[in-house]
Amino acid sequence: MREAAERLGLTAERPPLAISFAPEPGAAPGPGLPLADAEEDNLHGVGRRTCRLCGECDLGCNDGAKNSLDHTCLSAARRHGADRRTGHEVRAVRALARGGYAVDYVRHEPDEEEGLESRTLHSISCDRLVLAAGTCPV
Ligand code: SF4
């Protein structure tokens, strides 16, 4: 790509990637090196390795080299005691008269075949609500 760009009188730049090529900041890069973070630092409880240049990124990274949301914000949230709920679908967000919000949701159980409309609606309230929709709110 760089050579092609040069022939066209253009420049090519390496984009910043959220991938660990070195085991810790400032260390020498190398493929498949254990990352400095301990297993308990990520919510999977599995050790991570530096990028092996295998090119499987489109299917996810089995080495944990990609600094994806599960390894960053969600793992940090768990360390700080966050209550993570998978299989929950928010149906409504309501502002409360006393301040704060109520979040109405249904739970999707893996073995249930009933339709959404027959599911029990649950509700939880909070003083502050962050809607991040798969992005990191920090
Ligand atoms: S899938 Fe392979 S190439 Fe992509 S970040 Fe992970 S180790 Fe690197």
Coordinates of N, CA and C and ligand atoms in Angstrom, one line a residue, residues 19 50-57 60-63 65-66, ligand 1:
I19 N -4.8 -2.7 19.3 CA -4.3 -4.1 19.3 C -3.0 -4.0 20.1
T50 N 0.0 -11.1 22.9 CA 0.2 -10.1 21.9 C -0.2 -10.7 20.6
C51 N -0.5 -9.8 19.6 CA -0.9 -10.1 18.3 C 0.0 -11.1 17.6
R52 N -0.5 -12.2 17.0 CA 0.3 -13.2 16.3 C 0.2 -12.9 14.8
L53 N -0.4 -11.8 14.4 CA -0.5 -11.5 13.0 C -1.2 -12.6 12.2
C54 N -2.2 -13.3 12.8 CA -2.8 -14.4 12.1 C -3.9 -13.9 11.2
G55 N -4.4 -12.7 11.4 CA -5.4 -12.2 10.4 C -6.8 -12.7 10.6
E56 N -7.1 -13.2 11.8 CA -8.5 -13.7 12.1 C -9.4 -12.6 12.7
C57 N -9.0 -11.4 12.6 CA -9.6 -10.3 13.4 C -11.1 -10.2 12.9
G60 N -13.1 -12.1 15.3 CA -12.7 -12.0 16.7 C -11.3 -12.4 16.9
C61 N -10.8 -12.2 18.1 CA -9.4 -12.5 18.4 C -9.3 -13.5 19.5
N62 N -8.9 -14.7 19.2 CA -8.8 -15.7 20.2 C -7.6 -15.5 21.1
D63 N -6.7 -14.6 20.8 CA -5.5 -14.4 21.7 C -5.7 -13.3 22.7
A65 N -5.6 -10.2 21.9 CA -4.7 -9.1 21.5 C -5.5 -7.8 21.2
K66 N -6.7 -8.0 20.7 CA -7.5 -6.9 20.4 C -8.1 -6.3 21.7
Ligands
SF4_1 S1 -7.0 -12.0 15.4 FE1 -4.8 -12.4 15.0 S2 -4.1 -10.7 13.7 FE2 -6.0 -10.1 14.7 S3 -5.5 -9.0 16.6 FE3 -5.8 -11.1 17.1 S4 -3.8 -12.2 17.0 FE4 -3.7 -10.2 15.9

